[in-house]
Amino acid sequence: MGAEFLYIKNSKNDEISRLLESFGISVKEKDEIFTENALISNNSKADITAPEIDWYLKHSSAPLFVQASNIKSMYEARAIVYDFSKTEFESADLGNKILIISKSDESLNRLSAKISGFADVYLSDGSDIIGISGELGSIKVRLQKGETEECIDVSQIAVENPSESLLKLGGIVAFGGEIEDDSVVSKLQSRIGNFEYKKVLSYDSAICQYNERQTPLCKACATVCPSMGVSADDSVMKLSFSGVECSVCAEGGCVSVCPSGALEFQSFSKESFFEVSKLFKDKIPFVVPEYLIEDLDIELRHDLLPFVISGAKFLEEWAFLTLLGESGSQVIFYSKKVAPGTLQAIEMLNDLYTRVFNTKAIHLCKDKESLAEAMQSATCVDGSFIPLTQTNAPKKRQDVAIRIARLIGNNDYGKLDFYEFTKYGLVEVDKDRCTMCLGCATVCNVNAIFADQEKGELLFSAPECTTCGYCEAVCPEKCITVARDGVHLNGGYFSHKTLVADEPFLCIECGVPIAPKKAIEKVTAMMTPFFANDMFKIKSLHCCPACKARLSVEAFAEQKFGAGEGL
């Protein structure tokens, strides 16, 4: 059996090798021949390659023991991601037909001469095209040929300088301008025939704020998707996911804008992110996408530990707040591209930390100059270490609420702004008009509004509310108002609030509470005219389910056998 962690020596420094071996990491010479199968290594002789290890050794000036300890943590981080990964691989036959569109004959001929492997290559200047639909591997192109309409099926389309709307359609590859032909050809030819891809997302429709709603209140994921990986169909109020198209982005930008946590980035699951974050206690986390490491030449601080991620777009307030709380330090995030949801989460948490600690939470760096500055200024933040266990909260918003509530204590730090994607606010109910029908609690799929039947109370949990407004839309009395005004930084905001209270109505047969009195009175007033003089049906409105079933059997027996006859 091979070693779990394998280090291939890249230098003559034997001391770091001895230290790594003392941590249980197998060390081998670069040219040594061996047959062991390792799980993780700093080069390709393993199932998982961790390039950040050699990169860290090259750029860190920390004492050797600190370097070895940090390298051990980097191996462990990779192992945790592997253990908790929900990544699944799928495949699809994409075919081998291509359409090239350009108004320039020279461009058409140049690109068509460079590509190979396609059974059919169609050329068009675009003037005869009247419609394009479908996704990568299955695209229908409608053409106007004189007075007749024709249709061709292709797997990909290369378009010179396409519009943004056309680029969003699956299977479209841009060429021309500053885009080199070689990169275009490489991309096109990599997607011919059988195509294997990672399933990027998992989806919980039960807490989705769009799925099967009566009105399209939220479809942020489909809006920010750069392809057709996520699409929304308002006619049936359902999201559709294309694994092939999703692989075009493969960074989870849709995850960062999902307010309820219905979408999860499978390459870096919630569980793995939480467990990896615990490795950063008393360290400065340096979050960086793996694809940026190779060209990043910068000196690393002694107390800094790289947090390597597979994509930069899936990070949202839960992820950042988890890393902040488990490390007790500011976070450095280096990425040349930042998703809208990620950017708003950073703004929100920087506002939070400025109010509570008079310093920022996250150093967002998009270039090497700002990164070098952050390397100098990032620090541990006294009072920000908020460790949680994995069982503290099953949902991301509950975790966020716990951490913020602990940060602010009994103080009042004002209010954080409401953002388009980091949605927090309040719900108010006109108590005089509310009949306690509980329709709002029924449709709230994140349990921000819920009922305590025994106490006859309608309760509200502000941190869990995504301010979708569905409760407001379905309320028959129109007595609900949703205030989209952000997070209130006081203890009351993070406690359950009673929206309406009413004495419980007790079952007239057995005396157990069955619903708020207002709700029973409303239902009785509505249904009595339809029941005419049927006293059994009227009586059943005031009974619990068990007694209602018993009364139903008794009524049937009386009708069939007569009073006092029994079954």
Coordinates of C-alpha atoms in Angstrom, one line a residue:
M1 CA 0.0 0.0 0.0
G2 CA 1.4 3.4 -1.0
A3 CA 1.8 6.5 1.2
E4 CA -1.1 8.9 1.5
F5 CA 1.2 11.9 1.3
L6 CA 4.2 11.9 -0.9
Y7 CA 6.9 14.6 -1.2
I8 CA 9.3 14.5 -4.1
K9 CA 12.5 16.4 -3.3
N10 CA 13.1 19.4 -5.5
S11 CA 16.1 20.8 -3.7
K12 CA 19.2 19.8 -1.8
N13 CA 17.5 20.9 1.5
D14 CA 17.6 17.7 3.5
E15 CA 16.4 19.4 6.7
I16 CA 12.9 20.1 5.3
S17 CA 12.7 16.5 4.1
R18 CA 13.5 15.2 7.6
L19 CA 10.9 17.5 9.1
L20 CA 8.3 16.3 6.6
E21 CA 9.1 12.7 7.4
S22 CA 8.7 13.4 11.1
F23 CA 5.1 14.6 10.2
G24 CA 4.4 11.2 8.5
I25 CA 5.0 12.4 5.0
S26 CA 6.8 10.0 2.7
V27 CA 9.8 11.6 1.0
K28 CA 11.5 10.4 -2.2
E29 CA 14.2 11.6 -4.5
K30 CA 13.2 13.2 -7.7
D31 CA 14.8 10.5 -9.9
E32 CA 14.0 7.6 -7.6
I33 CA 12.2 4.7 -9.1
F34 CA 9.3 3.5 -7.0
T35 CA 5.9 1.8 -7.4
E36 CA 4.0 3.3 -4.5
N37 CA 0.7 4.9 -5.2
A38 CA 0.3 8.0 -3.2
L39 CA -3.0 10.0 -2.8
I40 CA -1.4 13.4 -2.8
S41 CA 2.0 14.6 -4.0
N42 CA 3.8 17.8 -5.0
N43 CA 4.2 16.4 -8.5
S44 CA 2.3 14.1 -10.8
K45 CA 3.3 10.8 -9.1
A46 CA 0.0 10.6 -7.2
D47 CA -3.8 10.7 -7.7
I48 CA -3.9 14.4 -6.7
T49 CA -1.2 16.9 -7.5
A50 CA -0.7 19.8 -5.1
P51 CA 1.4 22.4 -7.0
E52 CA 1.0 24.9 -4.1
I53 CA 3.5 22.9 -2.0
D54 CA 6.5 23.5 -4.3
W55 CA 5.3 27.1 -4.9
Y56 CA 5.1 27.7 -1.1
L57 CA 8.6 26.3 -0.5
K58 CA 10.0 28.5 -3.2
H59 CA 8.4 31.7 -1.9
S60 CA 8.3 31.3 1.9
S61 CA 11.1 32.6 4.1
A62 CA 9.6 31.1 7.3
P63 CA 11.7 28.9 9.6
L64 CA 11.9 25.4 8.3
F65 CA 9.8 23.9 11.1
V66 CA 7.0 26.4 10.3
Q67 CA 7.3 25.6 6.6
A68 CA 7.1 21.9 7.3
S69 CA 4.1 22.4 9.5
N70 CA 2.3 24.5 6.9
I71 CA 3.1 21.9 4.2
K72 CA 1.5 19.3 6.3
S73 CA -1.6 21.5 6.6
M74 CA -1.7 21.8 2.8
Y75 CA -1.5 18.1 2.3
E76 CA -4.3 17.7 4.9
A77 CA -6.4 20.4 3.1
R78 CA -6.2 18.4 -0.2
A79 CA -7.1 15.2 1.6
I80 CA -10.2 16.8 3.2
V81 CA -11.4 18.1 -0.1
Y82 CA -10.9 14.7 -1.6
D83 CA -12.7 13.0 1.3
F84 CA -15.7 15.3 1.2
S85 CA -15.8 15.9 -2.5
K86 CA -19.2 15.3 -4.2
T87 CA -17.7 15.6 -7.7
E88 CA -19.2 13.2 -10.2
F89 CA -17.9 12.7 -13.7
E90 CA -20.3 12.3 -16.6
S91 CA -19.9 12.1 -20.4
A92 CA -21.8 13.1 -23.5
D93 CA -21.3 12.5 -27.2
L94 CA -21.0 16.1 -28.7
G95 CA -20.8 15.0 -32.3
N96 CA -18.4 16.5 -34.9
K97 CA -20.2 19.1 -36.9
I98 CA -19.3 22.8 -36.8
L99 CA -20.6 26.1 -38.3
I100 CA -18.2 29.0 -38.7
I101 CA -19.8 32.5 -39.0
S102 CA -17.9 35.6 -40.3
K103 CA -18.6 38.4 -42.7
S104 CA -15.0 38.0 -43.9
D105 CA -14.2 35.2 -46.5
E106 CA -10.6 35.4 -45.4
S107 CA -11.6 34.7 -41.7
L108 CA -13.8 31.8 -42.8
N109 CA -11.2 30.2 -44.9
R110 CA -8.4 30.8 -42.4
L111 CA -10.1 29.1 -39.5
S112 CA -11.7 26.3 -41.5
A113 CA -8.2 25.4 -42.8
K114 CA -6.8 25.2 -39.2
I115 CA -9.4 22.9 -37.6
S116 CA -9.5 19.1 -38.0
G117 CA -11.5 16.2 -36.8
F118 CA -14.9 17.6 -37.9
A119 CA -17.0 15.5 -40.3
D120 CA -18.9 18.5 -41.5
V121 CA -17.8 22.1 -41.6
Y122 CA -20.4 24.8 -42.6
L123 CA -19.5 28.3 -43.5
S124 CA -21.8 31.3 -43.3
D125 CA -21.6 35.1 -43.4
G126 CA -24.6 35.2 -41.0
S127 CA -27.1 36.8 -43.4
D128 CA -29.1 33.6 -44.0
I129 CA -29.4 32.7 -40.3
I130 CA -32.8 33.4 -38.7
G131 CA -32.4 31.4 -35.5
I132 CA -30.0 29.5 -33.3
S133 CA -31.1 27.3 -30.3
G134 CA -29.8 24.4 -28.2
E135 CA -26.7 23.7 -26.3
L136 CA -23.1 22.4 -26.8
G137 CA -23.3 19.2 -28.8
S138 CA -26.9 19.8 -30.0
I139 CA -27.4 23.1 -31.7
K140 CA -30.2 23.8 -34.3
V141 CA -29.5 26.5 -36.8
R142 CA -32.5 27.8 -38.9
L143 CA -31.5 29.2 -42.3
Q144 CA -33.6 31.2 -44.8
K145 CA -32.8 29.9 -48.3
G146 CA -34.9 32.0 -50.7
E147 CA -38.5 31.4 -49.9
T148 CA -37.9 28.2 -47.9
E149 CA -36.6 27.6 -44.4
E150 CA -33.9 24.9 -43.7
C151 CA -32.4 23.6 -40.5
I152 CA -29.0 22.2 -39.9
D153 CA -27.7 20.4 -36.7
V154 CA -24.2 21.2 -35.5
S155 CA -22.3 20.5 -32.3
Q156 CA -20.4 23.8 -32.1
I157 CA -20.4 27.3 -33.7
A158 CA -17.4 29.6 -34.1
V159 CA -18.4 33.2 -34.5
E160 CA -16.2 36.1 -35.3
N161 CA -16.8 38.9 -32.7
P162 CA -20.2 37.6 -31.4
S163 CA -22.6 39.6 -29.3
E164 CA -22.8 38.9 -25.5
S165 CA -26.3 37.5 -25.9
L166 CA -25.1 35.0 -28.5
L167 CA -22.1 34.0 -26.4
K168 CA -24.5 33.0 -23.6
L169 CA -26.0 30.4 -25.9
G170 CA -24.3 27.0 -25.4
G171 CA -21.6 25.8 -27.8
I172 CA -20.6 29.3 -29.1
V173 CA -16.9 30.0 -29.4
A174 CA -15.7 33.5 -30.2
F175 CA -12.7 34.2 -32.6
G176 CA -11.1 37.2 -34.2
G177 CA -9.8 40.4 -32.7
E178 CA -7.3 39.8 -29.9
I179 CA -8.2 36.1 -29.6
E180 CA -5.5 33.9 -31.1
D181 CA -6.6 31.3 -33.6
D182 CA -4.6 28.5 -31.9
S183 CA -6.5 28.9 -28.7
V184 CA -9.8 28.8 -30.6
V185 CA -8.8 25.7 -32.5
S186 CA -7.7 24.0 -29.4
K187 CA -11.0 24.7 -27.6
L188 CA -13.1 23.6 -30.6
Q189 CA -11.1 20.3 -31.1
S190 CA -11.2 19.4 -27.4
R191 CA -15.0 19.2 -27.6
I192 CA -15.4 16.7 -30.4
G193 CA -17.1 13.3 -29.9
N194 CA -17.1 11.8 -26.4
F195 CA -16.7 14.6 -23.9
E196 CA -16.1 13.9 -20.2
Y197 CA -16.9 16.6 -17.7
K198 CA -17.3 17.2 -14.0
K199 CA -20.7 17.7 -12.6
V200 CA -20.2 21.1 -11.0
L201 CA -23.3 21.7 -9.0
S202 CA -25.7 20.0 -6.6
Y203 CA -29.2 21.5 -6.3
D204 CA -31.8 21.4 -3.5
S205 CA -35.1 22.3 -5.1
A206 CA -36.8 22.2 -1.7
I207 CA -35.2 25.5 -0.6
C208 CA -34.9 27.2 -4.0
Q209 CA -36.6 30.6 -4.2
Y210 CA -37.7 30.0 -7.8
N211 CA -38.7 26.4 -8.1
E212 CA -42.5 26.0 -8.6
R213 CA -43.3 29.5 -7.3
Q214 CA -46.4 31.3 -8.7
T215 CA -44.2 34.3 -9.6
P216 CA -40.5 34.5 -10.6
L217 CA -39.2 36.2 -7.5
C218 CA -35.6 34.9 -7.8
K219 CA -33.6 33.5 -10.7
A220 CA -30.2 35.1 -10.0
C221 CA -28.3 31.9 -10.8
A222 CA -29.7 31.8 -14.4
T223 CA -29.1 35.5 -14.7
V224 CA -25.4 35.4 -13.9
C225 CA -24.6 32.1 -15.7
P226 CA -22.3 32.8 -18.6
S227 CA -23.6 29.9 -20.6
M228 CA -26.8 27.8 -20.6
G229 CA -25.5 25.8 -17.6
V230 CA -28.4 27.1 -15.6
S231 CA -31.6 28.3 -17.3
A232 CA -35.0 29.3 -15.9
D233 CA -38.3 28.4 -17.5
D234 CA -41.0 30.9 -16.3
S235 CA -43.8 28.9 -17.9
V236 CA -43.3 26.0 -15.4
M237 CA -41.2 27.9 -12.8
K238 CA -38.3 25.3 -12.9
L239 CA -34.6 25.5 -13.3
S240 CA -32.8 23.4 -15.8
F241 CA -29.2 22.3 -15.5
S242 CA -26.8 21.3 -18.3
G243 CA -23.7 19.6 -17.1
V244 CA -22.0 20.1 -20.5
E245 CA -22.7 23.8 -20.5
C246 CA -21.9 24.2 -16.8
S247 CA -18.4 22.9 -17.6
V248 CA -17.8 26.0 -19.7
C249 CA -17.6 28.0 -16.5
A250 CA -16.9 25.3 -13.8
E251 CA -16.3 27.9 -11.1
G252 CA -19.7 28.2 -9.4
G253 CA -20.6 31.8 -9.9
C254 CA -24.2 30.8 -9.6
V255 CA -23.5 29.5 -6.1
S256 CA -22.3 32.9 -4.8
V257 CA -25.6 34.6 -5.8
C258 CA -28.0 31.9 -4.5
P259 CA -29.6 33.5 -1.4
S260 CA -31.0 30.3 0.1
G261 CA -28.0 27.9 -0.3
A262 CA -30.0 25.7 -2.8
L263 CA -26.9 25.5 -5.0
E264 CA -23.6 23.9 -3.8
F265 CA -20.2 23.8 -5.6
Q266 CA -19.5 20.1 -5.7
S267 CA -15.7 20.5 -6.2
F268 CA -15.5 22.2 -2.8
S269 CA -18.5 21.2 -0.7
K270 CA -19.8 23.0 2.4
E271 CA -18.4 20.2 4.6
S272 CA -14.9 20.3 3.1
F273 CA -14.7 24.1 3.2
F274 CA -15.6 24.0 6.9
E275 CA -13.1 21.3 7.8
V276 CA -10.3 23.0 5.8
S277 CA -11.0 26.3 7.4
K278 CA -10.2 24.8 10.8
L279 CA -6.6 24.3 9.7
F280 CA -6.1 28.0 9.6
K281 CA -6.4 28.8 13.3
D282 CA -4.0 31.7 14.1
K283 CA -2.9 31.8 10.4
I284 CA -3.5 34.5 7.8
P285 CA -5.5 32.6 5.1
F286 CA -4.3 33.4 1.6
V287 CA -7.2 32.3 -0.7
V288 CA -6.0 31.9 -4.3
P289 CA -7.3 29.9 -7.3
E290 CA -5.0 27.1 -8.3
Y291 CA -4.6 28.3 -11.9
L292 CA -3.0 31.6 -10.7
I293 CA -0.3 30.0 -8.5
E294 CA 2.3 29.1 -11.2
D295 CA 2.8 32.7 -12.4
L296 CA 2.6 34.3 -8.9
D297 CA 6.0 35.5 -7.7
I298 CA 5.7 37.1 -4.3
E299 CA 7.4 36.6 -0.9
L300 CA 5.1 34.9 1.7
R301 CA 4.9 35.9 5.3
H302 CA 5.8 33.5 8.1
D303 CA 2.2 33.4 9.4
L304 CA 0.5 33.0 6.0
L305 CA -1.0 29.8 4.8
P306 CA -2.2 29.3 1.2
F307 CA -5.9 28.2 0.8
V308 CA -6.0 26.9 -2.7
I309 CA -9.4 26.7 -4.4
S310 CA -10.4 25.2 -7.7
G311 CA -12.5 28.2 -8.8
A312 CA -12.9 31.8 -7.6
K313 CA -16.6 32.4 -8.2
F314 CA -18.4 30.2 -5.7
L315 CA -17.3 32.1 -2.5
E316 CA -20.1 33.9 -0.7
E317 CA -20.7 35.4 2.8
W318 CA -20.9 31.9 4.5
A319 CA -17.5 30.8 3.1
F320 CA -15.7 34.0 4.0
L321 CA -17.3 34.3 7.4
T322 CA -16.4 30.6 8.1
L323 CA -12.8 31.2 7.2
L324 CA -12.7 34.5 9.2
G325 CA -14.2 32.9 12.3
E326 CA -12.1 29.7 12.2
S327 CA -8.8 31.5 11.7
G328 CA -9.4 34.6 13.8
S329 CA -7.6 36.6 11.2
Q330 CA -8.2 38.8 8.2
V331 CA -8.4 37.0 4.8
I332 CA -6.3 37.8 1.7
F333 CA -8.2 36.9 -1.5
Y334 CA -6.3 37.1 -4.7
S335 CA -8.2 36.7 -8.0
K336 CA -8.2 38.5 -11.3
K337 CA -11.9 37.9 -11.7
V338 CA -14.5 38.3 -9.0
A339 CA -18.1 37.1 -9.3
P340 CA -20.9 39.6 -8.4
G341 CA -22.1 37.6 -5.4
T342 CA -18.5 37.2 -4.1
L343 CA -17.9 40.9 -4.4
Q344 CA -21.0 41.8 -2.5
A345 CA -20.2 39.3 0.2
I346 CA -16.8 40.9 0.6
E347 CA -18.3 44.4 0.8
M348 CA -20.9 43.3 3.4
L349 CA -18.3 41.6 5.6
N350 CA -15.8 44.4 5.3
D351 CA -18.6 46.8 6.5
L352 CA -19.3 44.4 9.4
Y353 CA -15.7 44.2 10.5
T354 CA -15.2 48.0 10.2
R355 CA -18.1 48.6 12.5
V356 CA -17.1 45.9 15.1
F357 CA -13.3 45.9 14.9
N358 CA -12.5 49.1 13.0
T359 CA -10.6 47.1 10.3
K360 CA -11.5 45.3 7.1
A361 CA -12.3 41.6 7.0
I362 CA -11.0 40.7 3.6
H363 CA -8.2 42.1 1.5
L364 CA -9.5 41.7 -2.1
C365 CA -6.5 41.8 -4.5
K366 CA -6.8 41.8 -8.3
D367 CA -3.2 42.5 -9.1
K368 CA 0.3 41.9 -7.6
E369 CA 0.7 45.4 -6.3
S370 CA -2.4 45.2 -4.1
L371 CA -1.5 41.7 -3.1
A372 CA 2.0 42.8 -2.0
E373 CA 0.4 45.6 0.1
A374 CA -2.1 43.1 1.7
M375 CA 0.8 40.7 2.5
Q376 CA 2.2 43.5 4.7
S377 CA -0.9 44.7 6.4
A378 CA -3.1 41.6 7.0
T379 CA -3.3 40.7 10.6
C380 CA -5.1 38.6 13.2
V381 CA -8.2 40.3 14.6
D382 CA -8.7 40.1 18.4
G383 CA -12.1 38.8 19.3
S384 CA -12.9 37.4 15.8
F385 CA -12.1 33.8 16.5
I386 CA -15.5 32.1 16.5
P387 CA -15.1 28.3 16.2
L388 CA -18.1 26.2 15.4
T389 CA -18.7 22.5 15.2
Q390 CA -20.1 21.1 12.0
T391 CA -23.4 20.3 13.8
N392 CA -24.0 23.9 14.9
A393 CA -26.3 24.6 12.0
P394 CA -27.5 22.5 9.0
K395 CA -27.9 25.6 6.8
K396 CA -25.5 28.3 5.7
R397 CA -27.6 31.2 6.8
Q398 CA -27.9 29.7 10.3
D399 CA -24.1 29.5 10.5
V400 CA -23.9 33.1 9.4
A401 CA -26.4 34.2 12.0
I402 CA -24.5 32.4 14.8
R403 CA -21.2 33.9 13.9
I404 CA -22.4 37.5 13.5
A405 CA -24.5 37.3 16.7
R406 CA -21.4 36.2 18.6
L407 CA -19.3 38.9 17.0
I408 CA -21.6 41.7 18.1
G409 CA -22.6 40.4 21.5
N410 CA -25.1 42.7 23.3
N411 CA -24.0 45.8 21.3
D412 CA -25.8 47.6 18.5
Y413 CA -23.6 48.4 15.5
G414 CA -26.3 49.8 13.2
K415 CA -27.2 48.2 10.0
L416 CA -25.5 46.6 7.0
D417 CA -26.7 47.5 3.6
F418 CA -29.0 45.3 1.5
Y419 CA -27.4 43.9 -1.6
E420 CA -28.8 42.4 -4.7
F421 CA -27.4 39.0 -4.0
T422 CA -26.6 39.0 -0.2
K423 CA -30.3 39.4 0.7
Y424 CA -31.3 40.2 4.3
G425 CA -34.1 42.1 5.8
L426 CA -37.3 42.0 7.9
V427 CA -40.9 41.0 7.7
E428 CA -43.7 43.0 9.4
V429 CA -47.3 41.9 9.8
D430 CA -50.3 44.0 10.5
K431 CA -51.6 42.2 13.6
D432 CA -55.1 43.6 13.4
R433 CA -55.7 42.3 9.8
C434 CA -53.8 39.0 10.1
T435 CA -56.2 36.0 10.6
M436 CA -53.4 33.5 11.3
C437 CA -54.3 31.4 8.3
L438 CA -50.6 30.4 8.2
G439 CA -50.4 30.6 4.5
C440 CA -47.1 32.6 4.8
A441 CA -45.6 29.9 7.0
T442 CA -46.7 27.2 4.5
V443 CA -45.0 28.8 1.5
C444 CA -41.8 29.8 3.3
N445 CA -39.4 27.0 2.2
V446 CA -36.5 28.3 4.3
N447 CA -38.5 28.3 7.6
A448 CA -37.9 32.0 8.2
I449 CA -41.7 32.2 9.0
F450 CA -43.0 29.4 11.0
A451 CA -45.8 28.7 13.5
D452 CA -45.8 27.4 17.1
Q453 CA -49.2 25.7 17.1
E454 CA -49.3 25.0 20.8
K455 CA -48.6 28.6 21.8
G456 CA -50.7 30.1 18.9
E457 CA -47.7 32.2 17.6
L458 CA -46.5 33.1 14.2
L459 CA -42.7 33.5 14.4
F460 CA -40.0 35.0 12.3
S461 CA -36.2 34.3 12.0
A462 CA -34.7 37.3 10.2
P463 CA -31.3 35.9 9.4
E464 CA -32.9 33.0 7.5
C465 CA -35.2 35.3 5.4
T466 CA -34.0 35.8 1.8
T467 CA -36.6 38.6 1.4
C468 CA -38.0 36.8 -1.7
G469 CA -41.4 38.3 -0.9
Y470 CA -43.4 35.1 -1.6
C471 CA -45.2 35.4 1.8
E472 CA -46.2 38.9 0.9
A473 CA -47.5 37.8 -2.6
V474 CA -49.7 34.9 -1.3
C475 CA -51.1 36.6 1.9
P476 CA -54.9 36.8 1.4
E477 CA -55.2 39.6 3.8
K478 CA -52.4 41.6 2.3
C479 CA -51.1 42.3 5.7
I480 CA -47.4 41.4 5.2
T481 CA -44.7 43.8 4.3
V482 CA -41.1 42.7 3.4
A483 CA -38.4 45.3 4.3
R484 CA -35.3 44.7 2.2
D485 CA -33.0 46.7 4.3
G486 CA -30.0 44.5 5.2
V487 CA -28.7 43.0 8.5
H488 CA -29.5 44.8 11.7
L489 CA -26.5 44.4 14.0
N490 CA -28.2 44.0 17.3
G491 CA -29.2 41.0 19.4
G492 CA -32.9 41.3 18.7
Y493 CA -32.4 40.7 14.9
F494 CA -30.9 37.3 15.6
S495 CA -33.6 36.1 18.0
H496 CA -36.9 34.7 16.9
K497 CA -39.5 37.5 16.7
T498 CA -43.2 37.0 17.4
L499 CA -45.1 38.5 14.4
V500 CA -48.6 37.7 15.6
A501 CA -49.9 35.8 18.7
D502 CA -53.3 34.3 19.4
E503 CA -54.6 31.9 21.9
P504 CA -54.6 28.3 20.6
F505 CA -57.9 26.7 19.7
L506 CA -58.4 23.4 21.5
C507 CA -60.0 20.4 19.9
I508 CA -63.6 20.2 21.1
E509 CA -63.3 16.5 21.6
C510 CA -60.0 15.8 23.2
G511 CA -58.7 19.3 24.1
V512 CA -55.3 19.3 22.3
P513 CA -54.3 22.6 20.5
I514 CA -54.9 22.4 16.8
A515 CA -54.4 25.9 15.4
P516 CA -54.6 29.6 16.4
K517 CA -58.1 30.6 17.3
K518 CA -58.2 33.3 14.5
A519 CA -57.5 30.6 11.9
I520 CA -60.2 28.3 13.0
E521 CA -62.7 31.2 13.2
K522 CA -61.8 32.2 9.6
V523 CA -62.2 28.7 8.2
T524 CA -65.5 28.2 10.1
A525 CA -66.9 31.4 8.6
M526 CA -65.8 30.5 5.1
M527 CA -67.0 26.9 5.1
T528 CA -70.2 26.9 7.2
P529 CA -72.4 28.3 4.3
F530 CA -71.2 25.4 2.1
F531 CA -71.9 22.8 4.8
A532 CA -75.6 24.0 5.2
N533 CA -77.0 22.1 8.1
D534 CA -74.5 19.2 8.1
M535 CA -73.5 19.5 11.8
F536 CA -70.9 16.7 11.5
K537 CA -68.9 18.7 8.9
I538 CA -69.2 21.9 10.9
K539 CA -68.1 20.1 14.1
S540 CA -65.2 18.5 12.3
L541 CA -63.8 22.0 11.7
H542 CA -63.2 22.2 15.4
C543 CA -61.4 18.9 15.8
C544 CA -57.9 17.6 15.6
P545 CA -57.0 15.2 12.8
A546 CA -57.4 12.1 15.1
C547 CA -60.8 13.1 16.4
K548 CA -61.9 14.2 12.9
A549 CA -61.1 10.7 11.7
R550 CA -63.1 9.1 14.5
L551 CA -66.1 11.3 13.9
S552 CA -66.0 10.5 10.2
V553 CA -66.2 6.8 11.0
E554 CA -69.1 7.4 13.5
A555 CA -70.9 9.5 10.9
F556 CA -70.5 6.8 8.3
A557 CA -71.8 4.1 10.7
E558 CA -74.8 6.2 11.6
Q559 CA -75.7 6.8 8.0
K560 CA -75.3 3.2 7.0
F561 CA -76.8 1.4 10.1
G562 CA -78.8 4.0 11.8
A563 CA -78.2 5.7 15.2
G564 CA -77.1 3.3 17.9
E565 CA -76.7 0.3 15.5
G566 CA -72.9 0.4 15.3
L567 CA -70.7 -1.3 12.7

